[in-house]
Amino acid sequence: MLLSHDDVYVEANRSALLEVYGIAPEAPDRPGDTAPSHTRRALRLAGVSDADIDAQLQRWCEAMSAEYVRLLADRDTSAWRVAAGAADVLEAIEQRALLTGNPEDVARARMERLGLAGFFPPGHGAFGCEREDRVELFELAREREGGWPPAATVAVGDTPLDISSAHAASARCIAVTTGRYGAGELGDADKVIADLRDLPSALTSLAAGDV
């Protein structure tokens, strides 16, 4: 739902990497990846072994989250752009959960700034530092919602990885072309929409079997 680049995230991540691993390597972006998975790829490219990564990965998650929240508290984010109609769309969807590759404190701090935190209460959803593999986040999120059946789960995302991970988790996916990818690149989704405000009707269409 956040359509702007988040410089606070970049700064917090670099600070946490330096604190925990003593280096702050970068890796090519893989949109939709979980934060731990991206960090592992960056550290591997810098020659850090998986054993050394694993030994400190949870500490990195904690340091990164704390630094993000600390930095965001004093940052002007008035220029952040959120998908048009996001609050109205979320209000219209009765069953919803926040599934994201970001650490939970980061995701919730963002939602707070965007005025959307009330739609995602604590104890629900699934977050990157809980599972490194995005596919595994689906099972966790469904469990926290009382056991959503996979076939009734619909992910909403804007990257090819969002789509492939949803399908690997036996869920369906509605893709939104508000990010860096166009309709052609998101064609594997069960439905592609150009505007988040079209989500309720797209969900109704999927439920009716109109693919």
mmCIF file with all atom_site columns, C-alpha atoms in Angstrom:
data_model
loop_
_atom_site.group_PDB
_atom_site.id
_atom_site.type_symbol
_atom_site.label_atom_id
_atom_site.label_alt_id
_atom_site.label_comp_id
_atom_site.label_asym_id
_atom_site.label_entity_id
_atom_site.label_seq_id
_atom_site.pdbx_PDB_ins_code
_atom_site.Cartn_x
_atom_site.Cartn_y
_atom_site.Cartn_z
_atom_site.occupancy
_atom_site.B_iso_or_equiv
_atom_site.pdbx_formal_charge
_atom_site.auth_seq_id
_atom_site.auth_comp_id
_atom_site.auth_asym_id
_atom_site.auth_atom_id
_atom_site.pdbx_PDB_model_num
ATOM 1   C CA . MET A 1 1   ? 0.000   0.000   0.000   1.00 0.00 ? 1   MET A CA 1
ATOM 2   C CA . LEU A 1 2   ? 2.992   2.282   0.444   1.00 0.00 ? 2   LEU A CA 1
ATOM 3   C CA . LEU A 1 3   ? 3.930   3.487   -3.025  1.00 0.00 ? 3   LEU A CA 1
ATOM 4   C CA . SER A 1 4   ? 6.954   5.578   -2.027  1.00 0.00 ? 4   SER A CA 1
ATOM 5   C CA . HIS A 1 5   ? 10.566  4.552   -1.538  1.00 0.00 ? 5   HIS A CA 1
ATOM 6   C CA . ASP A 1 6   ? 11.299  4.220   2.177   1.00 0.00 ? 6   ASP A CA 1
ATOM 7   C CA . ASP A 1 7   ? 14.677  5.806   2.915   1.00 0.00 ? 7   ASP A CA 1
ATOM 8   C CA . VAL A 1 8   ? 14.190  5.141   6.623   1.00 0.00 ? 8   VAL A CA 1
ATOM 9   C CA . TYR A 1 9   ? 14.243  1.402   5.927   1.00 0.00 ? 9   TYR A CA 1
ATOM 10  C CA . VAL A 1 10  ? 17.479  1.655   3.969   1.00 0.00 ? 10  VAL A CA 1
ATOM 11  C CA . GLU A 1 11  ? 19.144  3.670   6.721   1.00 0.00 ? 11  GLU A CA 1
ATOM 12  C CA . ALA A 1 12  ? 17.937  1.381   9.519   1.00 0.00 ? 12  ALA A CA 1
ATOM 13  C CA . ASN A 1 13  ? 19.021  -1.725  7.644   1.00 0.00 ? 13  ASN A CA 1
ATOM 14  C CA . ARG A 1 14  ? 22.514  -0.396  7.033   1.00 0.00 ? 14  ARG A CA 1
ATOM 15  C CA . SER A 1 15  ? 22.891  0.592   10.683  1.00 0.00 ? 15  SER A CA 1
ATOM 16  C CA . ALA A 1 16  ? 21.711  -2.828  11.904  1.00 0.00 ? 16  ALA A CA 1
ATOM 17  C CA . LEU A 1 17  ? 24.006  -4.712  9.530   1.00 0.00 ? 17  LEU A CA 1
ATOM 18  C CA . LEU A 1 18  ? 27.009  -2.725  10.735  1.00 0.00 ? 18  LEU A CA 1
ATOM 19  C CA . GLU A 1 19  ? 26.049  -3.275  14.367  1.00 0.00 ? 19  GLU A CA 1
ATOM 20  C CA . VAL A 1 20  ? 25.463  -7.009  14.068  1.00 0.00 ? 20  VAL A CA 1
ATOM 21  C CA . TYR A 1 21  ? 27.742  -8.216  11.261  1.00 0.00 ? 21  TYR A CA 1
ATOM 22  C CA . GLY A 1 22  ? 30.297  -5.407  11.048  1.00 0.00 ? 22  GLY A CA 1
ATOM 23  C CA . ILE A 1 23  ? 29.624  -4.897  7.336   1.00 0.00 ? 23  ILE A CA 1
ATOM 24  C CA . ALA A 1 24  ? 26.738  -3.478  5.315   1.00 0.00 ? 24  ALA A CA 1
ATOM 25  C CA . PRO A 1 25  ? 26.789  -5.218  1.937   1.00 0.00 ? 25  PRO A CA 1
ATOM 26  C CA . GLU A 1 26  ? 24.138  -4.716  -0.700  1.00 0.00 ? 26  GLU A CA 1
ATOM 27  C CA . ALA A 1 27  ? 22.420  -7.199  -2.990  1.00 0.00 ? 27  ALA A CA 1
ATOM 28  C CA . PRO A 1 28  ? 20.278  -6.766  -6.088  1.00 0.00 ? 28  PRO A CA 1
ATOM 29  C CA . ASP A 1 29  ? 16.716  -6.012  -5.094  1.00 0.00 ? 29  ASP A CA 1
ATOM 30  C CA . ARG A 1 30  ? 14.207  -8.847  -5.376  1.00 0.00 ? 30  ARG A CA 1
ATOM 31  C CA . PRO A 1 31  ? 10.831  -7.150  -4.897  1.00 0.00 ? 31  PRO A CA 1
ATOM 32  C CA . GLY A 1 32  ? 8.553   -9.117  -2.613  1.00 0.00 ? 32  GLY A CA 1
ATOM 33  C CA . ASP A 1 33  ? 11.390  -10.922 -0.838  1.00 0.00 ? 33  ASP A CA 1
ATOM 34  C CA . THR A 1 34  ? 11.401  -11.200 2.940   1.00 0.00 ? 34  THR A CA 1
ATOM 35  C CA . ALA A 1 35  ? 13.831  -8.998  4.828   1.00 0.00 ? 35  ALA A CA 1
ATOM 36  C CA . PRO A 1 36  ? 15.843  -11.961 6.208   1.00 0.00 ? 36  PRO A CA 1
ATOM 37  C CA . SER A 1 37  ? 16.096  -13.547 2.768   1.00 0.00 ? 37  SER A CA 1
ATOM 38  C CA . HIS A 1 38  ? 17.401  -10.326 1.234   1.00 0.00 ? 38  HIS A CA 1
ATOM 39  C CA . THR A 1 39  ? 19.879  -9.896  4.074   1.00 0.00 ? 39  THR A CA 1
ATOM 40  C CA . ARG A 1 40  ? 21.122  -13.458 3.643   1.00 0.00 ? 40  ARG A CA 1
ATOM 41  C CA . ARG A 1 41  ? 21.731  -12.894 -0.086  1.00 0.00 ? 41  ARG A CA 1
ATOM 42  C CA . ALA A 1 42  ? 23.654  -9.678  0.601   1.00 0.00 ? 42  ALA A CA 1
ATOM 43  C CA . LEU A 1 43  ? 25.819  -11.283 3.268   1.00 0.00 ? 43  LEU A CA 1
ATOM 44  C CA . ARG A 1 44  ? 26.485  -14.357 1.134   1.00 0.00 ? 44  ARG A CA 1
ATOM 45  C CA . LEU A 1 45  ? 27.700  -12.111 -1.687  1.00 0.00 ? 45  LEU A CA 1
ATOM 46  C CA . ALA A 1 46  ? 30.087  -10.540 0.815   1.00 0.00 ? 46  ALA A CA 1
ATOM 47  C CA . GLY A 1 47  ? 31.458  -13.978 1.723   1.00 0.00 ? 47  GLY A CA 1
ATOM 48  C CA . VAL A 1 48  ? 29.667  -14.545 5.027   1.00 0.00 ? 48  VAL A CA 1
ATOM 49  C CA . SER A 1 49  ? 28.828  -18.204 5.646   1.00 0.00 ? 49  SER A CA 1
ATOM 50  C CA . ASP A 1 50  ? 25.279  -19.379 6.276   1.00 0.00 ? 50  ASP A CA 1
ATOM 51  C CA . ALA A 1 51  ? 26.324  -20.554 9.718   1.00 0.00 ? 51  ALA A CA 1
ATOM 52  C CA . ASP A 1 52  ? 27.551  -17.071 10.645  1.00 0.00 ? 52  ASP A CA 1
ATOM 53  C CA . ILE A 1 53  ? 24.454  -15.488 9.121   1.00 0.00 ? 53  ILE A CA 1
ATOM 54  C CA . ASP A 1 54  ? 22.147  -17.799 11.063  1.00 0.00 ? 54  ASP A CA 1
ATOM 55  C CA . ALA A 1 55  ? 23.946  -17.141 14.331  1.00 0.00 ? 55  ALA A CA 1
ATOM 56  C CA . GLN A 1 56  ? 23.070  -13.445 14.230  1.00 0.00 ? 56  GLN A CA 1
ATOM 57  C CA . LEU A 1 57  ? 20.004  -13.202 11.988  1.00 0.00 ? 57  LEU A CA 1
ATOM 58  C CA . GLN A 1 58  ? 17.481  -12.864 14.800  1.00 0.00 ? 58  GLN A CA 1
ATOM 59  C CA . ARG A 1 59  ? 19.653  -10.233 16.438  1.00 0.00 ? 59  ARG A CA 1
ATOM 60  C CA . TRP A 1 60  ? 19.748  -8.380  13.113  1.00 0.00 ? 60  TRP A CA 1
ATOM 61  C CA . CYS A 1 61  ? 15.944  -8.520  12.920  1.00 0.00 ? 61  CYS A CA 1
ATOM 62  C CA . GLU A 1 62  ? 15.654  -7.016  16.374  1.00 0.00 ? 62  GLU A CA 1
ATOM 63  C CA . ALA A 1 63  ? 18.282  -4.335  15.774  1.00 0.00 ? 63  ALA A CA 1
ATOM 64  C CA . MET A 1 64  ? 16.851  -3.372  12.418  1.00 0.00 ? 64  MET A CA 1
ATOM 65  C CA . SER A 1 65  ? 13.309  -3.126  13.782  1.00 0.00 ? 65  SER A CA 1
ATOM 66  C CA . ALA A 1 66  ? 14.338  -1.018  16.759  1.00 0.00 ? 66  ALA A CA 1
ATOM 67  C CA . GLU A 1 67  ? 16.428  1.313   14.620  1.00 0.00 ? 67  GLU A CA 1
ATOM 68  C CA . TYR A 1 68  ? 13.616  1.736   12.091  1.00 0.00 ? 68  TYR A CA 1
ATOM 69  C CA . VAL A 1 69  ? 11.097  2.683   14.761  1.00 0.00 ? 69  VAL A CA 1
ATOM 70  C CA . ARG A 1 70  ? 13.608  5.060   16.357  1.00 0.00 ? 70  ARG A CA 1
ATOM 71  C CA . LEU A 1 71  ? 14.445  6.805   13.084  1.00 0.00 ? 71  LEU A CA 1
ATOM 72  C CA . LEU A 1 72  ? 10.854  6.995   11.899  1.00 0.00 ? 72  LEU A CA 1
ATOM 73  C CA . ALA A 1 73  ? 9.746   8.786   15.063  1.00 0.00 ? 73  ALA A CA 1
ATOM 74  C CA . ASP A 1 74  ? 11.571  11.954  13.997  1.00 0.00 ? 74  ASP A CA 1
ATOM 75  C CA . ARG A 1 75  ? 11.156  11.648  10.230  1.00 0.00 ? 75  ARG A CA 1
ATOM 76  C CA . ASP A 1 76  ? 8.823   13.679  8.055   1.00 0.00 ? 76  ASP A CA 1
ATOM 77  C CA . THR A 1 77  ? 6.897   11.208  5.916   1.00 0.00 ? 77  THR A CA 1
ATOM 78  C CA . SER A 1 78  ? 4.296   13.627  4.596   1.00 0.00 ? 78  SER A CA 1
ATOM 79  C CA . ALA A 1 79  ? 5.530   12.886  1.064   1.00 0.00 ? 79  ALA A CA 1
ATOM 80  C CA . TRP A 1 80  ? 4.747   9.182   1.370   1.00 0.00 ? 80  TRP A CA 1
ATOM 81  C CA . ARG A 1 81  ? 2.145   8.058   -1.155  1.00 0.00 ? 81  ARG A CA 1
ATOM 82  C CA . VAL A 1 82  ? -0.437  5.452   -0.298  1.00 0.00 ? 82  VAL A CA 1
ATOM 83  C CA . ALA A 1 83  ? -2.664  3.622   -2.763  1.00 0.00 ? 83  ALA A CA 1
ATOM 84  C CA . ALA A 1 84  ? -5.789  5.662   -3.511  1.00 0.00 ? 84  ALA A CA 1
ATOM 85  C CA . GLY A 1 85  ? -8.782  4.551   -1.482  1.00 0.00 ? 85  GLY A CA 1
ATOM 86  C CA . ALA A 1 86  ? -6.763  2.160   0.685   1.00 0.00 ? 86  ALA A CA 1
ATOM 87  C CA . ALA A 1 87  ? -8.755  2.828   3.861   1.00 0.00 ? 87  ALA A CA 1
ATOM 88  C CA . ASP A 1 88  ? -12.114 2.454   2.132   1.00 0.00 ? 88  ASP A CA 1
ATOM 89  C CA . VAL A 1 89  ? -11.013 -0.775  0.455   1.00 0.00 ? 89  VAL A CA 1
ATOM 90  C CA . LEU A 1 90  ? -9.804  -2.285  3.725   1.00 0.00 ? 90  LEU A CA 1
ATOM 91  C CA . GLU A 1 91  ? -13.035 -1.253  5.423   1.00 0.00 ? 91  GLU A CA 1
ATOM 92  C CA . ALA A 1 92  ? -14.999 -3.063  2.732   1.00 0.00 ? 92  ALA A CA 1
ATOM 93  C CA . ILE A 1 93  ? -13.120 -6.356  3.205   1.00 0.00 ? 93  ILE A CA 1
ATOM 94  C CA . GLU A 1 94  ? -14.381 -8.237  6.248   1.00 0.00 ? 94  GLU A CA 1
ATOM 95  C CA . GLN A 1 95  ? -11.605 -10.835 6.542   1.00 0.00 ? 95  GLN A CA 1
ATOM 96  C CA . ARG A 1 96  ? -8.108  -9.455  6.079   1.00 0.00 ? 96  ARG A CA 1
ATOM 97  C CA . ALA A 1 97  ? -4.595  -10.008 7.382   1.00 0.00 ? 97  ALA A CA 1
ATOM 98  C CA . LEU A 1 98  ? -1.296  -8.236  6.849   1.00 0.00 ? 98  LEU A CA 1
ATOM 99  C CA . LEU A 1 99  ? 1.286   -10.546 5.260   1.00 0.00 ? 99  LEU A CA 1
ATOM 100 C CA . THR A 1 100 ? 4.588   -8.889  4.467   1.00 0.00 ? 100 THR A CA 1
ATOM 101 C CA . GLY A 1 101 ? 8.268   -9.675  4.138   1.00 0.00 ? 101 GLY A CA 1
ATOM 102 C CA . ASN A 1 102 ? 9.116   -6.819  6.489   1.00 0.00 ? 102 ASN A CA 1
ATOM 103 C CA . PRO A 1 103 ? 9.746   -7.288  10.228  1.00 0.00 ? 103 PRO A CA 1
ATOM 104 C CA . GLU A 1 104 ? 6.546   -6.837  12.236  1.00 0.00 ? 104 GLU A CA 1
ATOM 105 C CA . ASP A 1 105 ? 7.590   -3.642  14.030  1.00 0.00 ? 105 ASP A CA 1
ATOM 106 C CA . VAL A 1 106 ? 8.565   -2.088  10.693  1.00 0.00 ? 106 VAL A CA 1
ATOM 107 C CA . ALA A 1 107 ? 5.299   -3.065  9.029   1.00 0.00 ? 107 ALA A CA 1
ATOM 108 C CA . ARG A 1 108 ? 3.182   -1.840  11.912  1.00 0.00 ? 108 ARG A CA 1
ATOM 109 C CA . ALA A 1 109 ? 5.082   1.447   12.174  1.00 0.00 ? 109 ALA A CA 1
ATOM 110 C CA . ARG A 1 110 ? 4.437   2.031   8.474   1.00 0.00 ? 110 ARG A CA 1
ATOM 111 C CA . MET A 1 111 ? 0.732   1.237   8.828   1.00 0.00 ? 111 MET A CA 1
ATOM 112 C CA . GLU A 1 112 ? 0.547   3.677   11.736  1.00 0.00 ? 112 GLU A CA 1
ATOM 113 C CA . ARG A 1 113 ? 2.055   6.455   9.634   1.00 0.00 ? 113 ARG A CA 1
ATOM 114 C CA . LEU A 1 114 ? -0.322  5.659   6.782   1.00 0.00 ? 114 LEU A CA 1
ATOM 115 C CA . GLY A 1 115 ? -3.351  5.734   9.077   1.00 0.00 ? 115 GLY A CA 1
ATOM 116 C CA . LEU A 1 116 ? -4.134  2.066   8.419   1.00 0.00 ? 116 LEU A CA 1
ATOM 117 C CA . ALA A 1 117 ? -2.936  0.414   11.632  1.00 0.00 ? 117 ALA A CA 1
ATOM 118 C CA . GLY A 1 118 ? -6.472  -0.101  12.955  1.00 0.00 ? 118 GLY A CA 1
ATOM 119 C CA . PHE A 1 119 ? -7.238  -2.540  10.166  1.00 0.00 ? 119 PHE A CA 1
ATOM 120 C CA . PHE A 1 120 ? -4.479  -4.928  11.285  1.00 0.00 ? 120 PHE A CA 1
ATOM 121 C CA . PRO A 1 121 ? -4.678  -5.707  15.016  1.00 0.00 ? 121 PRO A CA 1
ATOM 122 C CA . PRO A 1 122 ? -1.827  -7.372  16.894  1.00 0.00 ? 122 PRO A CA 1
ATOM 123 C CA . GLY A 1 123 ? -1.790  -11.142 16.921  1.00 0.00 ? 123 GLY A CA 1
ATOM 124 C CA . HIS A 1 124 ? -2.815  -11.401 13.280  1.00 0.00 ? 124 HIS A CA 1
ATOM 125 C CA . GLY A 1 125 ? -0.936  -11.558 9.987   1.00 0.00 ? 125 GLY A CA 1
ATOM 126 C CA . ALA A 1 126 ? 2.564   -12.840 9.316   1.00 0.00 ? 126 ALA A CA 1
ATOM 127 C CA . PHE A 1 127 ? 5.895   -11.045 9.006   1.00 0.00 ? 127 PHE A CA 1
ATOM 128 C CA . GLY A 1 128 ? 9.299   -11.541 7.446   1.00 0.00 ? 128 GLY A CA 1
ATOM 129 C CA . CYS A 1 129 ? 11.322  -12.112 10.571  1.00 0.00 ? 129 CYS A CA 1
ATOM 130 C CA . GLU A 1 130 ? 8.951   -14.903 11.587  1.00 0.00 ? 130 GLU A CA 1
ATOM 131 C CA . ARG A 1 131 ? 9.628   -16.933 8.448   1.00 0.00 ? 131 ARG A CA 1
ATOM 132 C CA . GLU A 1 132 ? 12.431  -16.385 5.964   1.00 0.00 ? 132 GLU A CA 1
ATOM 133 C CA . ASP A 1 133 ? 10.570  -18.165 3.167   1.00 0.00 ? 133 ASP A CA 1
ATOM 134 C CA . ARG A 1 134 ? 7.623   -16.056 2.036   1.00 0.00 ? 134 ARG A CA 1
ATOM 135 C CA . VAL A 1 135 ? 5.579   -19.147 1.180   1.00 0.00 ? 135 VAL A CA 1
ATOM 136 C CA . GLU A 1 136 ? 5.671   -20.247 4.817   1.00 0.00 ? 136 GLU A CA 1
ATOM 137 C CA . LEU A 1 137 ? 4.141   -16.946 5.915   1.00 0.00 ? 137 LEU A CA 1
ATOM 138 C CA . PHE A 1 138 ? 0.825   -17.994 4.407   1.00 0.00 ? 138 PHE A CA 1
ATOM 139 C CA . GLU A 1 139 ? 0.410   -20.955 6.727   1.00 0.00 ? 139 GLU A CA 1
ATOM 140 C CA . LEU A 1 140 ? 1.244   -18.777 9.726   1.00 0.00 ? 140 LEU A CA 1
ATOM 141 C CA . ALA A 1 141 ? -1.220  -16.054 8.713   1.00 0.00 ? 141 ALA A CA 1
ATOM 142 C CA . ARG A 1 142 ? -4.006  -18.582 8.075   1.00 0.00 ? 142 ARG A CA 1
ATOM 143 C CA . GLU A 1 143 ? -3.380  -20.241 11.435  1.00 0.00 ? 143 GLU A CA 1
ATOM 144 C CA . ARG A 1 144 ? -3.704  -16.910 13.237  1.00 0.00 ? 144 ARG A CA 1
ATOM 145 C CA . GLU A 1 145 ? -7.023  -16.267 11.511  1.00 0.00 ? 145 GLU A CA 1
ATOM 146 C CA . GLY A 1 146 ? -8.477  -19.460 12.927  1.00 0.00 ? 146 GLY A CA 1
ATOM 147 C CA . GLY A 1 147 ? -7.555  -21.725 10.060  1.00 0.00 ? 147 GLY A CA 1
ATOM 148 C CA . TRP A 1 148 ? -8.433  -20.062 6.776   1.00 0.00 ? 148 TRP A CA 1
ATOM 149 C CA . PRO A 1 149 ? -8.568  -22.786 4.107   1.00 0.00 ? 149 PRO A CA 1
ATOM 150 C CA . PRO A 1 150 ? -5.869  -22.332 1.445   1.00 0.00 ? 150 PRO A CA 1
ATOM 151 C CA . ALA A 1 151 ? -8.383  -22.321 -1.407  1.00 0.00 ? 151 ALA A CA 1
ATOM 152 C CA . ALA A 1 152 ? -10.247 -19.420 0.213   1.00 0.00 ? 152 ALA A CA 1
ATOM 153 C CA . THR A 1 153 ? -7.089  -17.364 0.738   1.00 0.00 ? 153 THR A CA 1
ATOM 154 C CA . VAL A 1 154 ? -6.428  -14.556 -1.724  1.00 0.00 ? 154 VAL A CA 1
ATOM 155 C CA . ALA A 1 155 ? -3.175  -12.617 -1.592  1.00 0.00 ? 155 ALA A CA 1
ATOM 156 C CA . VAL A 1 156 ? -2.937  -9.072  -2.907  1.00 0.00 ? 156 VAL A CA 1
ATOM 157 C CA . GLY A 1 157 ? 0.452   -8.002  -4.206  1.00 0.00 ? 157 GLY A CA 1
ATOM 158 C CA . ASP A 1 158 ? 2.315   -6.098  -6.872  1.00 0.00 ? 158 ASP A CA 1
ATOM 159 C CA . THR A 1 159 ? 5.316   -8.300  -7.696  1.00 0.00 ? 159 THR A CA 1
ATOM 160 C CA . PRO A 1 160 ? 5.822   -11.609 -9.513  1.00 0.00 ? 160 PRO A CA 1
ATOM 161 C CA . LEU A 1 161 ? 7.156   -13.081 -6.257  1.00 0.00 ? 161 LEU A CA 1
ATOM 162 C CA . ASP A 1 162 ? 3.911   -12.189 -4.497  1.00 0.00 ? 162 ASP A CA 1
ATOM 163 C CA . ILE A 1 163 ? 2.097   -14.216 -7.134  1.00 0.00 ? 163 ILE A CA 1
ATOM 164 C CA . SER A 1 164 ? 4.402   -17.242 -7.200  1.00 0.00 ? 164 SER A CA 1
ATOM 165 C CA . SER A 1 165 ? 4.574   -17.499 -3.401  1.00 0.00 ? 165 SER A CA 1
ATOM 166 C CA . ALA A 1 166 ? 0.786   -17.304 -3.102  1.00 0.00 ? 166 ALA A CA 1
ATOM 167 C CA . HIS A 1 167 ? 0.349   -20.070 -5.655  1.00 0.00 ? 167 HIS A CA 1
ATOM 168 C CA . ALA A 1 168 ? 3.049   -22.185 -3.979  1.00 0.00 ? 168 ALA A CA 1
ATOM 169 C CA . ALA A 1 169 ? 1.023   -21.825 -0.766  1.00 0.00 ? 169 ALA A CA 1
ATOM 170 C CA . SER A 1 170 ? -2.118  -23.032 -2.593  1.00 0.00 ? 170 SER A CA 1
ATOM 171 C CA . ALA A 1 171 ? -3.650  -19.550 -2.435  1.00 0.00 ? 171 ALA A CA 1
ATOM 172 C CA . ARG A 1 172 ? -4.850  -17.310 -5.219  1.00 0.00 ? 172 ARG A CA 1
ATOM 173 C CA . CYS A 1 173 ? -3.485  -13.863 -5.961  1.00 0.00 ? 173 CYS A CA 1
ATOM 174 C CA . ILE A 1 174 ? -4.834  -10.566 -7.221  1.00 0.00 ? 174 ILE A CA 1
ATOM 175 C CA . ALA A 1 175 ? -2.053  -8.379  -8.588  1.00 0.00 ? 175 ALA A CA 1
ATOM 176 C CA . VAL A 1 176 ? -2.177  -4.587  -8.621  1.00 0.00 ? 176 VAL A CA 1
ATOM 177 C CA . THR A 1 177 ? -0.186  -2.639  -11.211 1.00 0.00 ? 177 THR A CA 1
ATOM 178 C CA . THR A 1 178 ? 0.580   0.262   -8.867  1.00 0.00 ? 178 THR A CA 1
ATOM 179 C CA . GLY A 1 179 ? 4.210   -0.804  -8.326  1.00 0.00 ? 179 GLY A CA 1
ATOM 180 C CA . ARG A 1 180 ? 7.068   -1.269  -10.753 1.00 0.00 ? 180 ARG A CA 1
ATOM 181 C CA . TYR A 1 181 ? 5.463   -4.117  -12.682 1.00 0.00 ? 181 TYR A CA 1
ATOM 182 C CA . GLY A 1 182 ? 2.899   -3.875  -15.450 1.00 0.00 ? 182 GLY A CA 1
ATOM 183 C CA . ALA A 1 183 ? 0.009   -6.156  -16.300 1.00 0.00 ? 183 ALA A CA 1
ATOM 184 C CA . GLY A 1 184 ? 2.116   -8.284  -18.636 1.00 0.00 ? 184 GLY A CA 1
ATOM 185 C CA . GLU A 1 185 ? 4.704   -8.995  -15.947 1.00 0.00 ? 185 GLU A CA 1
ATOM 186 C CA . LEU A 1 186 ? 1.957   -9.875  -13.466 1.00 0.00 ? 186 LEU A CA 1
ATOM 187 C CA . GLY A 1 187 ? 0.025   -12.055 -15.865 1.00 0.00 ? 187 GLY A CA 1
ATOM 188 C CA . ASP A 1 188 ? 0.366   -15.205 -13.755 1.00 0.00 ? 188 ASP A CA 1
ATOM 189 C CA . ALA A 1 189 ? -1.973  -13.728 -11.153 1.00 0.00 ? 189 ALA A CA 1
ATOM 190 C CA . ASP A 1 190 ? -5.542  -14.976 -10.963 1.00 0.00 ? 190 ASP A CA 1
ATOM 191 C CA . LYS A 1 191 ? -6.647  -11.421 -11.629 1.00 0.00 ? 191 LYS A CA 1
ATOM 192 C CA . VAL A 1 192 ? -4.807  -8.200  -12.415 1.00 0.00 ? 192 VAL A CA 1
ATOM 193 C CA . ILE A 1 193 ? -6.249  -4.808  -11.500 1.00 0.00 ? 193 ILE A CA 1
ATOM 194 C CA . ALA A 1 194 ? -4.936  -1.334  -12.163 1.00 0.00 ? 194 ALA A CA 1
ATOM 195 C CA . ASP A 1 195 ? -6.390  0.355   -9.083  1.00 0.00 ? 195 ASP A CA 1
ATOM 196 C CA . LEU A 1 196 ? -6.660  -0.911  -5.513  1.00 0.00 ? 196 LEU A CA 1
ATOM 197 C CA . ARG A 1 197 ? -10.206 0.447   -5.436  1.00 0.00 ? 197 ARG A CA 1
ATOM 198 C CA . ASP A 1 198 ? -11.156 -2.366  -7.831  1.00 0.00 ? 198 ASP A CA 1
ATOM 199 C CA . LEU A 1 199 ? -10.163 -5.000  -5.250  1.00 0.00 ? 199 LEU A CA 1
ATOM 200 C CA . PRO A 1 200 ? -13.595 -5.656  -3.688  1.00 0.00 ? 200 PRO A CA 1
ATOM 201 C CA . SER A 1 201 ? -15.183 -6.346  -7.068  1.00 0.00 ? 201 SER A CA 1
ATOM 202 C CA . ALA A 1 202 ? -12.203 -8.507  -8.079  1.00 0.00 ? 202 ALA A CA 1
ATOM 203 C CA . LEU A 1 203 ? -12.618 -10.578 -4.917  1.00 0.00 ? 203 LEU A CA 1
ATOM 204 C CA . THR A 1 204 ? -16.307 -11.003 -5.624  1.00 0.00 ? 204 THR A CA 1
ATOM 205 C CA . SER A 1 205 ? -15.493 -12.091 -9.163  1.00 0.00 ? 205 SER A CA 1
ATOM 206 C CA . LEU A 1 206 ? -12.971 -14.662 -7.955  1.00 0.00 ? 206 LEU A CA 1
ATOM 207 C CA . ALA A 1 207 ? -15.414 -16.045 -5.411  1.00 0.00 ? 207 ALA A CA 1
ATOM 208 C CA . ALA A 1 208 ? -17.956 -16.493 -8.199  1.00 0.00 ? 208 ALA A CA 1
ATOM 209 C CA . GLY A 1 209 ? -15.407 -18.411 -10.246 1.00 0.00 ? 209 GLY A CA 1
ATOM 210 C CA . ASP A 1 210 ? -15.078 -15.710 -12.898 1.00 0.00 ? 210 ASP A CA 1
ATOM 211 C CA . VAL A 1 211 ? -11.346 -15.951 -13.698 1.00 0.00 ? 211 VAL A CA 1
#
